Coordinates of C-alpha atoms and ligand atoms in Angstrom, one line a residue:
Chain N
X1 CA -17.2 7.9 9.3
X2 CA -18.1 5.4 11.5
X3 CA -16.9 6.3 14.2
X4 CA -14.1 4.4 15.4
X5 CA -15.1 1.1 17.7
X6 CA -12.6 1.1 21.8
X7 CA -10.2 -0.9 21.3
X8 CA -6.4 0.3 23.2
X9 CA -3.3 0.1 21.6
X10 CA 0.6 -1.2 22.0
X11 CA 3.4 0.0 21.3
X12 CA 5.4 -3.0 21.2
X13 CA 9.2 -1.7 21.2
X14 CA 10.8 -5.9 20.1
X15 CA 9.6 -9.5 18.7
X16 CA 8.8 -10.4 22.1
X17 CA 6.1 -7.5 23.4
X18 CA 4.9 -9.0 19.7
X19 CA 4.7 -12.1 21.6
X20 CA 3.1 -11.7 24.0
X21 CA 0.5 -9.1 23.7
X22 CA -0.6 -11.2 20.6
X23 CA -1.0 -14.1 23.6
X24 CA -2.1 -11.3 25.9
X25 CA -5.5 -10.6 23.2
X26 CA -6.3 -13.8 20.8
X27 CA -8.4 -11.1 18.6
X28 CA -5.7 -8.4 18.6
X29 CA -4.8 -6.9 15.0
X30 CA -1.0 -5.7 14.8
X31 CA -1.0 -2.7 12.8
X32 CA 1.7 -0.9 10.9
X33 CA 0.9 1.5 8.4
X34 CA -2.2 1.2 9.3
X35 CA -3.3 2.4 5.3
X36 CA -4.9 -0.6 5.3
X37 CA -6.9 -2.5 9.0
X38 CA -7.5 1.6 9.9
X39 CA -9.9 1.4 6.7
X40 CA -11.2 -1.9 7.9
X41 CA -12.2 -0.5 10.8
X42 CA -13.4 2.6 10.1
X43 CA -15.8 1.1 7.8
X44 CA -16.9 -1.5 10.6
X45 CA -15.9 -4.5 8.7
X46 CA -13.2 -5.5 11.9
X47 CA -13.2 -4.9 15.4
X48 CA -10.0 -6.0 16.9
X49 CA -10.1 -5.1 21.0
X50 CA -6.2 -4.4 20.6
X51 CA -3.5 -2.9 18.0
X52 CA -0.4 -3.2 18.4
X53 CA 1.4 -1.9 16.6
X54 CA 4.6 -2.4 16.1
X55 CA 6.7 0.1 13.6
X56 CA 8.9 0.3 16.0
X57 CA 10.5 -2.3 17.4
X58 CA 14.0 -2.0 16.3
X59 CA 14.1 -5.8 14.6
X60 CA 11.9 -5.5 12.0
X61 CA 13.1 -2.6 10.3
X62 CA 16.1 -4.4 9.1
X63 CA 16.5 -3.1 5.4
X64 CA 19.3 -4.7 3.7
X65 CA 20.1 -5.2 -0.7
X66 CA 23.1 -6.0 -2.1
X67 CA 24.1 -8.5 -5.0
X68 CA 24.0 -11.0 -2.6
X69 CA 21.0 -10.9 -1.0
X70 CA 17.7 -8.5 -0.1
X71 CA 16.4 -8.7 3.6
X72 CA 13.3 -6.4 4.8
X73 CA 11.9 -7.0 7.3
X74 CA 8.5 -6.2 8.5
X75 CA 7.8 -2.6 9.4
X76 CA 9.5 -1.4 6.4
X77 CA 8.0 1.2 5.0
X78 CA 7.4 1.4 1.7
X79 CA 8.6 4.2 0.5
X80 CA 12.6 3.2 1.7
X81 CA 11.7 0.2 -0.1
X82 CA 11.3 1.7 -3.7
X83 CA 14.2 5.1 -2.7
X84 CA 16.4 2.4 -1.5
X85 CA 19.6 1.6 -4.4
X86 CA 20.9 -2.0 -3.7
X87 CA 16.7 -2.9 -4.5
X88 CA 16.6 -1.1 -6.8
X89 CA 19.7 -2.2 -8.4
X90 CA 19.7 -5.8 -8.1
X91 CA 15.9 -6.9 -7.1
X92 CA 14.6 -3.7 -9.7
X93 CA 10.9 -5.8 -9.5
X94 CA 11.0 -4.3 -5.5
X95 CA 12.1 -1.1 -5.3
X96 CA 8.8 -0.6 -9.1
X97 CA 6.6 -2.9 -6.8
X98 CA 6.9 -1.1 -3.7
X99 CA 7.2 2.1 -6.1
X100 CA 3.9 1.7 -7.3
X101 CA 2.0 1.2 -4.7
X102 CA -0.8 3.1 -4.3
X103 CA 0.6 7.2 -3.4
X104 CA 3.8 8.9 -2.3
X105 CA 1.9 9.1 1.6
X106 CA 0.0 5.8 1.5
X107 CA 4.0 4.8 0.6
X108 CA 5.9 6.7 4.0
X109 CA 3.1 4.8 5.9
X110 CA 3.0 1.5 4.5
X111 CA 5.2 -1.4 5.1
X112 CA 6.6 -4.2 4.1
X113 CA 4.5 -7.2 6.4
X114 CA 1.8 -5.7 5.8
X115 CA 1.9 -5.2 2.8
X116 CA 2.2 -9.2 2.4
X117 CA -0.8 -9.0 4.8
X118 CA -2.2 -7.1 3.3
X119 CA -6.3 -8.3 3.1
X120 CA -7.7 -9.8 0.1
X121 CA -10.3 -6.9 -1.8
X122 CA -13.6 -7.2 -3.2
X123 CA -16.2 -4.7 -4.4
X124 CA -19.3 -6.6 -1.7
X125 CA -16.7 -5.8 0.4
X126 CA -14.5 -2.8 1.1
X127 CA -17.9 -1.1 1.1
X128 CA -19.2 0.8 4.7
X129 CA -21.5 -1.8 6.7
X130 CA -24.6 0.1 5.6
X131 CA -23.5 -0.5 2.6
X132 CA -22.7 -4.4 2.8
X133 CA -26.0 -4.6 5.8
X134 CA -28.0 -4.0 3.0
X135 CA -27.1 -7.4 1.3
X136 CA -27.2 -9.3 3.7
X137 CA -23.3 -9.3 4.1
X138 CA -21.4 -11.9 2.2
X139 CA -19.2 -14.8 3.4
X140 CA -16.3 -13.4 4.5
X141 CA -17.9 -11.5 7.2
X142 CA -21.7 -12.7 8.8
X143 CA -23.6 -13.3 5.5
X144 CA -24.6 -16.7 4.1
X145 CA -23.5 -16.7 0.3
X146 CA -20.7 -14.9 -1.4
X147 CA -22.5 -12.3 -4.8
X148 CA -20.0 -13.2 -6.7
X149 CA -20.2 -16.5 -7.3
X150 CA -24.3 -17.2 -5.3
X151 CA -22.5 -20.8 -5.3
X152 CA -19.4 -21.5 -4.1
X153 CA -20.0 -23.5 -1.8
X154 CA -18.2 -21.3 1.2
X155 CA -15.9 -20.3 -1.2
X156 CA -15.1 -16.3 -0.7
X157 CA -12.9 -15.4 -4.4
X158 CA -11.4 -11.7 -3.0
X159 CA -9.1 -11.0 -4.4
X160 CA -4.8 -10.7 -3.4
X161 CA -3.6 -6.8 -4.1
X162 CA -0.2 -6.8 -2.7
X163 CA 2.7 -5.5 -4.6
X164 CA 5.6 -6.8 -3.4
X165 CA 4.4 -10.5 -2.6
X166 CA 4.3 -11.0 -7.2
X167 CA 7.9 -8.5 -6.9
X168 CA 9.3 -10.8 -4.8
X169 CA 8.4 -14.5 -5.4
X170 CA 9.8 -14.0 -8.9
X171 CA 13.3 -13.4 -6.6
X172 CA 13.1 -16.8 -4.8
X173 CA 12.2 -15.3 -1.3
X174 CA 11.7 -16.9 1.7
X175 CA 9.3 -15.1 5.2
X176 CA 10.3 -15.4 8.2
X177 CA 7.8 -15.7 10.7
X178 CA 7.1 -15.2 14.8
X179 CA 4.6 -16.4 17.3
X180 CA 3.7 -18.2 20.4
X181 CA 6.2 -21.9 19.0
X182 CA 9.2 -19.3 17.7
X183 CA 10.0 -18.4 14.6
X184 CA 10.0 -20.6 11.3
X185 CA 10.9 -19.7 8.0
X186 CA 9.6 -21.1 4.7
X187 CA 9.2 -20.0 1.2
X188 CA 7.5 -16.9 0.0
X189 CA 5.5 -18.5 -2.2
X190 CA 3.3 -21.0 1.3
X191 CA 1.8 -17.7 2.3
X192 CA -0.6 -17.6 0.8
X193 CA -2.9 -20.6 0.5
X194 CA -6.2 -18.6 -1.4
X195 CA -6.5 -21.1 -4.1
X196 CA -10.6 -21.1 -3.5
X197 CA -10.8 -24.8 -4.9
X198 CA -14.2 -26.1 -4.5
X199 CA -13.3 -29.5 -4.5
X200 CA -10.7 -30.1 -1.3
X201 CA -11.4 -28.8 1.8
X202 CA -10.3 -25.8 3.9
X203 CA -6.4 -26.9 5.7
X204 CA -3.9 -25.4 6.9
X205 CA -3.2 -25.0 3.5
X206 CA -5.1 -24.5 1.3
X207 CA -7.7 -21.9 2.3
X208 CA -9.4 -19.2 -0.4
X209 CA -10.3 -15.5 -0.1
X210 CA -10.9 -15.3 3.2
X211 CA -8.9 -17.5 5.0
X212 CA -5.5 -16.8 2.3
X213 CA -3.2 -16.4 4.5
X214 CA -0.7 -19.9 6.5
X215 CA 0.2 -18.6 9.9
X216 CA -0.8 -20.2 11.9
X217 CA -3.1 -19.2 15.1
X218 CA -1.3 -15.2 16.9
X219 CA 2.1 -16.0 14.4
X220 CA 3.7 -12.8 12.4
X221 CA 5.9 -11.5 9.7
X222 CA 8.9 -10.7 9.9
X223 CA 10.7 -10.9 7.4
X224 CA 11.6 -11.3 4.0
X225 CA 14.2 -12.4 2.0
X226 CA 16.2 -13.5 -1.1
X227 CA 19.1 -14.6 -2.4
X228 CA 20.6 -12.8 -6.1
X229 CA 20.9 -15.8 -8.6
X230 CA 23.1 -14.4 -11.0
X231 CA 22.1 -13.2 -14.1
X232 CA 18.5 -12.6 -12.9
X233 CA 16.8 -9.6 -13.6
X234 CA 14.0 -8.4 -12.8
X235 CA 10.7 -5.4 -13.3
X236 CA 7.9 -5.1 -12.6
X237 CA 5.1 -3.1 -13.9
X238 CA 1.2 -3.1 -12.9
X239 CA -2.3 -1.6 -14.7
X240 CA -4.6 0.9 -13.2
X241 CA -7.7 1.7 -13.4
X242 CA -5.9 6.0 -12.4
X243 CA -2.7 6.2 -12.5
X244 CA -1.9 8.3 -9.4
X245 CA -3.6 6.1 -5.3
X246 CA -5.2 3.0 -6.9
X247 CA -4.8 -1.2 -6.6
X248 CA -4.1 -3.0 -9.7
X249 CA -6.4 -4.9 -11.6
X250 CA -3.7 -6.3 -12.1
X251 CA 0.0 -6.9 -11.1
X252 CA 2.9 -8.7 -13.2
X253 CA 6.4 -9.0 -12.0
X254 CA 8.5 -11.2 -14.8
X255 CA 12.4 -13.1 -13.6
X256 CA 14.0 -13.4 -16.5
X257 CA 17.8 -15.1 -17.7
X258 CA 19.3 -15.1 -21.2
X259 CA 21.6 -16.7 -22.8
X260 CA 22.1 -15.3 -25.9
X261 CA 18.6 -15.6 -27.6
X262 CA 17.2 -18.0 -25.6
X263 CA 15.1 -18.4 -22.3
X264 CA 17.4 -20.5 -19.0
X265 CA 15.1 -18.9 -16.8
X266 CA 12.0 -17.5 -16.4
X267 CA 9.4 -16.3 -13.7
X268 CA 7.1 -14.8 -13.7
X269 CA 4.1 -14.1 -10.5
X270 CA 0.7 -12.3 -10.2
X271 CA -1.0 -9.9 -8.1
X272 CA -4.6 -8.7 -8.7
X273 CA -6.0 -11.3 -10.0
X274 CA -7.1 -14.1 -7.8
X275 CA -7.3 -14.4 -3.5
X276 CA -3.4 -15.6 -3.5
X277 CA -0.3 -14.0 -5.6
X278 CA 0.8 -16.9 -8.7
X279 CA 3.5 -17.5 -9.1
X280 CA 2.9 -19.1 -12.8
X281 CA 3.3 -23.0 -13.2
X282 CA 5.4 -24.4 -15.7
X283 CA 7.1 -21.2 -17.2
X284 CA 10.3 -23.9 -17.2
X285 CA 9.2 -24.9 -20.4
X286 CA 10.2 -22.5 -22.2
X287 CA 13.9 -22.7 -21.3
X288 CA 16.2 -22.9 -24.7
X289 CA 12.8 -20.9 -26.6
X290 CA 13.4 -17.8 -27.9
X291 CA 10.1 -14.9 -27.1
X292 CA 9.3 -16.4 -30.8
X293 CA 5.0 -16.5 -31.4
X294 CA 5.3 -20.0 -29.8
X295 CA 6.7 -18.9 -27.1
X296 CA 3.7 -16.8 -26.7
X297 CA 0.5 -18.8 -28.0
X298 CA 2.4 -21.6 -24.8
X299 CA 2.4 -18.1 -21.8
X300 CA -0.5 -17.0 -22.8
X301 CA -2.4 -20.2 -22.1
X302 CA -0.4 -20.7 -18.8
X303 CA -1.5 -17.2 -17.8
X304 CA -5.5 -19.0 -19.4
X305 CA -5.4 -21.2 -16.9
X306 CA -3.9 -20.5 -14.1
X307 CA -5.5 -16.6 -13.1
X308 CA -8.0 -16.5 -12.3
X309 CA -11.8 -14.3 -13.9
X310 CA -13.7 -14.0 -11.0
X311 CA -15.8 -10.5 -11.1
X312 CA -14.4 -9.1 -7.5
X313 CA -13.4 -5.3 -9.0
X314 CA -15.4 -3.1 -11.2
X315 CA -13.6 -4.5 -14.5
X316 CA -15.1 -7.5 -16.5
X317 CA -13.2 -10.7 -14.6
X318 CA -12.6 -11.5 -18.6
X319 CA -10.3 -8.0 -19.1
X320 CA -8.6 -9.3 -15.7
X321 CA -7.4 -12.0 -17.4
X322 CA -6.8 -10.6 -20.7
X323 CA -4.7 -7.1 -19.1
X324 CA -3.1 -10.1 -16.9
X325 CA -2.1 -11.8 -20.8
X326 CA -1.2 -8.6 -22.8
X327 CA 1.1 -6.7 -19.2
X328 CA 3.0 -10.3 -18.7
X329 CA 4.0 -10.7 -22.4
X330 CA 4.9 -6.5 -22.6
X331 CA 7.1 -7.5 -19.8
X332 CA 8.9 -10.4 -20.9
X333 CA 10.3 -8.7 -24.3
X334 CA 10.8 -6.0 -22.6
X335 CA 13.2 -8.1 -20.1
X336 CA 14.9 -9.9 -22.5
X337 CA 15.6 -7.6 -24.8
X338 CA 17.2 -6.1 -21.9
X339 CA 19.0 -9.3 -21.3
X340 CA 20.4 -8.9 -24.7
X341 CA 22.4 -6.0 -24.4
X342 CA 23.4 -6.7 -19.6
Chain B
X1 CA -8.2 3.2 27.4
X2 CA -6.4 6.8 27.8
X3 CA -3.8 8.7 28.0
X4 CA -1.5 12.3 27.8
X5 CA -0.6 12.5 24.5
X6 CA 2.9 14.8 25.1
X7 CA 3.4 16.3 21.6
X8 CA 4.8 19.1 19.2
X9 CA 2.5 20.4 16.9
X10 CA 3.1 23.4 14.5
X11 CA 6.4 24.2 17.3
X12 CA 4.4 24.0 19.7
X13 CA 4.7 21.3 22.7
X14 CA 1.3 20.7 23.9
X15 CA -0.4 17.9 26.2
X16 CA -3.1 16.1 26.3
X17 CA -5.2 13.5 27.9
X18 CA -6.7 11.3 24.7
X19 CA -8.5 7.4 24.1
X20 CA -6.5 5.7 22.3
X21 CA -8.6 5.0 19.4
X22 CA -8.2 9.2 18.7
X23 CA -7.4 9.3 15.1
X24 CA -4.9 12.3 14.2
X25 CA -7.4 14.2 11.9
X26 CA -9.4 14.4 15.2
X27 CA -7.5 14.9 17.7
X28 CA -6.4 18.1 15.4
X29 CA -9.8 18.7 14.2
X30 CA -11.8 17.9 17.7
X31 CA -9.4 18.2 20.0
X32 CA -7.2 20.9 20.0
X33 CA -9.4 23.0 17.9
X34 CA -7.3 22.9 14.8
X35 CA -10.0 22.6 11.6
X36 CA -7.7 23.3 8.8
X37 CA -7.0 19.4 8.2
X38 CA -10.3 18.4 6.3
X39 CA -11.7 15.3 6.2
X40 CA -12.4 14.0 3.0
X41 CA -13.4 10.6 2.4
X42 CA -14.0 7.5 4.4
X43 CA -10.4 6.7 4.9
X44 CA -7.6 7.2 3.0
X45 CA -8.8 8.0 -1.0
X46 CA -8.6 11.6 -0.6
X47 CA -5.0 12.9 0.9
X48 CA -7.7 15.9 2.0
X49 CA -5.6 15.1 5.7
X50 CA -2.4 14.9 5.7
X51 CA 0.0 16.2 7.6
X52 CA 3.3 16.1 8.6
X53 CA 5.3 14.1 11.3
X54 CA 9.0 14.5 11.5
X55 CA 9.2 16.2 8.3
X56 CA 7.1 13.6 6.1
X57 CA 3.7 13.8 5.2
X58 CA 1.7 11.5 6.3
X59 CA -3.0 10.7 5.9
X60 CA -4.5 11.9 9.6
X61 CA -7.1 10.1 8.6
X62 CA -6.3 6.7 9.0
X63 CA -3.2 7.1 11.9
X64 CA -3.2 6.4 15.7
X65 CA -2.8 10.1 17.1
X66 CA -1.9 7.9 20.7
X67 CA 1.4 6.4 18.5
X68 CA 2.6 9.7 17.8
X69 CA 4.4 10.8 20.7
X70 CA 6.9 12.9 21.6
X71 CA 6.6 13.0 17.2
X72 CA 6.2 16.9 15.8
X73 CA 3.6 17.2 13.5
X74 CA 3.2 20.1 11.1
X75 CA -0.7 20.8 9.5
X76 CA -1.3 23.5 7.5
X77 CA -2.2 25.9 9.8
X78 CA 2.1 26.4 10.8
X79 CA 2.4 26.3 7.0
X80 CA 2.6 30.3 7.5
X81 CA 3.5 33.1 10.6
X82 CA 4.2 35.4 11.6
X83 CA 0.8 36.7 9.9
X84 CA 2.7 35.6 6.4
X85 CA 1.6 33.7 4.0
X86 CA 4.1 31.0 3.0
X87 CA 5.6 30.8 -0.2
X88 CA 3.7 27.2 -1.2
X89 CA 0.5 29.6 0.2
X90 CA 1.7 32.8 -2.1
X91 CA 1.8 30.0 -4.6
X92 CA -2.1 28.6 -4.7
X93 CA -3.5 32.0 -4.1
X94 CA -1.6 33.3 -7.0
X95 CA -1.9 30.8 -9.6
X96 CA -5.7 29.8 -8.3
X97 CA -4.9 26.8 -7.5
X98 CA -7.9 26.6 -4.7
X99 CA -10.8 26.5 -6.9
X100 CA -14.6 25.6 -3.4
X101 CA -10.7 25.1 -1.3
X102 CA -11.6 21.7 0.7
X103 CA -8.7 19.9 -0.8
X104 CA -6.3 23.2 -0.4
X105 CA -5.4 22.1 3.0
X106 CA -3.5 18.9 2.3
X107 CA -1.8 19.6 -1.1
X108 CA -0.5 22.6 0.6
X109 CA 1.4 20.5 3.3
X110 CA 2.4 17.6 0.7
X111 CA 3.6 21.1 -1.3
X112 CA 5.8 21.8 1.3
X113 CA 7.0 19.2 1.9
X114 CA 8.2 18.3 -1.4
X115 CA 9.7 21.8 -1.6
X116 CA 11.9 20.8 1.5
X117 CA 13.4 17.9 -0.4
X118 CA 13.8 19.9 -3.8
X119 CA 13.6 22.8 -4.3
X120 CA 12.8 23.3 -7.8
X121 CA 11.5 20.3 -9.1
X122 CA 10.1 19.4 -12.8
X123 CA 6.3 19.4 -13.5
X124 CA 7.0 15.9 -13.0
X125 CA 8.5 15.3 -9.9
X126 CA 5.6 17.2 -8.2
X127 CA 2.8 15.2 -9.7
X128 CA 4.7 11.9 -8.6
X129 CA 4.6 13.6 -4.7
X130 CA 0.9 15.0 -5.1
X131 CA 0.2 11.6 -5.7
X132 CA -1.7 10.7 -2.9
X133 CA -3.4 13.5 -3.0
X134 CA -7.4 14.4 -5.0
X135 CA -8.7 17.2 -5.6
X136 CA -12.2 17.4 -8.2
X137 CA -12.9 21.2 -8.7
X138 CA -9.2 22.8 -10.4
X139 CA -7.9 19.5 -13.0
X140 CA -4.3 20.1 -11.6
X141 CA -3.1 21.7 -13.9
X142 CA -3.4 25.4 -11.7
X143 CA -1.6 23.2 -8.6
X144 CA 1.0 22.3 -10.9
X145 CA 1.7 25.5 -11.9
X146 CA 0.6 26.7 -8.3
X147 CA 4.2 24.9 -7.1
X148 CA 6.2 25.9 -9.7
X149 CA 5.6 29.0 -8.6
X150 CA 5.7 28.2 -5.5
X151 CA 9.5 26.9 -5.8
X152 CA 10.3 30.4 -7.8
X153 CA 8.9 32.0 -4.9
X154 CA 11.1 29.9 -2.3
X155 CA 14.2 30.2 -4.3
X156 CA 13.9 34.0 -4.3
X157 CA 12.7 33.9 -0.6
X158 CA 9.5 35.5 -0.5
X159 CA 6.7 35.7 1.1
X160 CA 3.5 37.7 1.1
X161 CA 1.8 38.7 4.3
X162 CA -1.8 37.0 4.2
X163 CA -4.5 39.7 2.3
X164 CA -7.3 40.0 4.0
X165 CA -10.4 39.5 2.8
X166 CA -12.0 41.0 0.5
X167 CA -9.2 43.0 -0.6
X168 CA -7.5 41.8 -3.6
Ligands
FAD401 C1 -6.1 4.8 -1.4 C2 -5.2 3.3 -1.3 C3 -4.3 2.5 -2.2 C4 -4.0 1.9 -2.6 N1 -3.5 1.3 -3.6 C5 -3.0 -0.5 -2.7 C6 -2.1 0.0 -3.6 O1 -1.9 0.0 -5.1 N2 -0.8 -1.9 -4.1 C7 -1.2 -2.1 -2.7 O2 -0.8 -3.1 -2.4 N3 -1.1 -2.1 -1.6 C8 -2.7 -0.5 -1.4 N4 -2.9 -0.8 -0.7 C9 -2.4 -1.3 0.8 C10 -2.3 -0.2 1.6 O3 -1.9 0.7 1.5 C11 -0.5 -1.3 1.4 O4 -0.7 -2.6 0.6 C12 0.5 -1.0 3.0 O5 1.3 -1.8 2.3 C13 -0.1 -2.3 4.0 O6 0.8 -2.2 4.6 P1 0.4 -1.3 6.3 O7 1.9 -1.4 7.4 O8 -0.5 0.8 6.1 O9 -0.9 -2.3 6.0 P2 -1.8 -2.5 8.6 O10 -2.6 -1.4 7.8 O11 -1.4 -1.9 9.7 O12 -2.0 -3.3 8.3 C14 -2.2 -4.6 7.9 C15 -2.7 -5.7 7.3 O13 -1.4 -6.7 7.8 C16 -1.9 -7.4 9.2 N5 0.0 -6.6 9.4 C17 0.3 -5.6 9.6 N6 2.3 -6.6 9.8 C18 2.0 -7.5 10.3 C19 2.6 -8.2 10.1 N7 4.1 -8.0 10.3 N8 3.2 -10.0 10.5 C20 1.8 -10.1 10.0 N9 0.2 -8.9 10.5 C21 1.3 -8.4 10.1 C22 -2.4 -6.1 9.9 O14 -2.9 -6.9 11.0 C23 -3.6 -5.7 8.9 O15 -4.7 -7.3 9.1 C24 -4.1 1.8 -0.6 C25 -4.6 1.4 -0.1 C26 -5.6 2.9 -0.2 C27 -6.1 3.7 1.0
SF4_402 S1 -15.7 -12.9 -3.2 FE1 -15.2 -13.0 -0.8 S2 -15.7 -10.9 -0.4 FE2 -16.9 -11.3 -2.3 S3 -18.9 -11.4 -1.6 FE3 -17.9 -13.0 -2.6 S4 -17.8 -14.0 -0.4 FE4 -18.0 -11.3 -0.4
FES403 S1 -9.3 12.1 4.3 FE1 -9.3 11.1 3.6 S2 -7.4 10.3 2.9 FE2 -8.0 11.2 4.7
FES404 S1 -10.4 22.8 -4.8 FE1 -12.3 22.0 -4.2 S2 -11.0 19.8 -4.6 FE2 -9.3 20.8 -4.4

């Protein structure tokens, strides 16, 4: 084990405390459950001088879900989300995703905010200091190249693997963030900027596996909210190497509404594949169709176009994309059938 | 930064000066000297370090001690009482739920929490509750049996005197 670097801890009691502590120490980091950040600190990936513990901030502990809407504060734990009857009943994808993250002990610690801001992952990055040092590090830390794509021209493809984001994206969620300039609310999709485009310069809305969050300096997540679309049913499924404790090889959230034999609405989002969770574009072309051969082919084509196949994990990249496609088809089929009886 | 950690550990109040960057795991093992809680991995992957904080399982290798002021922590050392094994410990002992024993404290702690919430868990519930713990020896079959046995013992209110080494 690496000895922990020196840091001090500020225990925030309010949103204002967080803003102030962030201003006082620009290289500070928020810590909630610590199940992601502490691992990275132990591995020498990051070494902030100040940790701001937000786990006890009352305003961040709000959890509400009913037939109309859902609201999850950043410091609500994954175990709380998974066990909440309103989330289970009306936002099934969110409860199922929360209940599938890591293992039960991790879920007692891990939070909504930590999961939404989860660091991106890669086999060349989630390693000890000496392991990374032996290959001269990589772009995401202090190195010069990307080992996954050596000709990436400065772009990192590390994968976003948080399970909650896709489950919330299919419900059209919005995120509220706070920072030095006050609060703002925007679509959750815009929190994720890891498009990893090699043909365009990075900006506030265009990043990669290294610059993956659309947060301005010193901003942080306060809560995530979504309204409920009447008739919409949703679910979450993921493939992982071990079923008990493991990040997804691919995760998929589906929400749909049926009108007789056809889709009235279909939304699909992936995690574990790209440097951002991907809300699949183009699913509206399936509206008015049933889930027949042609629909399945169209769905597969959309996945092929938008889901990446970079080898950032132990499985081959193309396997990941295949798995994503199969999972999506299965989940859509399952919900489509259920939609009929609802 | 140094501060005084006031904490309830296995039913006893303590106050120890600690640094902010001290992990709960190192506080227990190095500062207090309770070495039952094990360090098994690089951080977060094995569950050998599991302890209860306010009755809920947590990984002590990813928890900062300074964030637990006035909280209630239970380790494997707190499982038995008055020289008697707890039902869970006895379950692991009698059903051979431990081989090398390295993972056992973590499993005992996680299983203790489970049986407080759910006195008669199904095998699936046992598996789910122990999902954050890894064992490289037993193949888990004996561990599931141990917890099932512990549930039966607990329902009968049975405790056992700690067996002296060598006396089977
Ligand atoms: C063995 C293992 C398996 C895992 N498996 C999975 C898995 O299957 N799926 C999955 O999604 N995750 C998995 N995780 C990761 C992690 O447990 C969860 O994602 C958890 O939700 C992270 O939340 P946290 O509160 O512990 O985050 P922390 O570690 O506290 O924080 C994570 C990051 O978010 C930042 N942050 C925290 N709160 C905020 C906020 N309010 N605003 C802005 N930034 C913030 C932190 O600064 C840090 O960079 C796994 C972890 C381990 C150790
Ligand atoms: S994808 Fe990112 S983290 Fe992985 S090797 Fe390339 S630069 Fe490093
Ligand atoms: S030591 Fe392995 S999970 Fe804590
Ligand atoms: S008994 Fe050896 S690791 Fe579990």
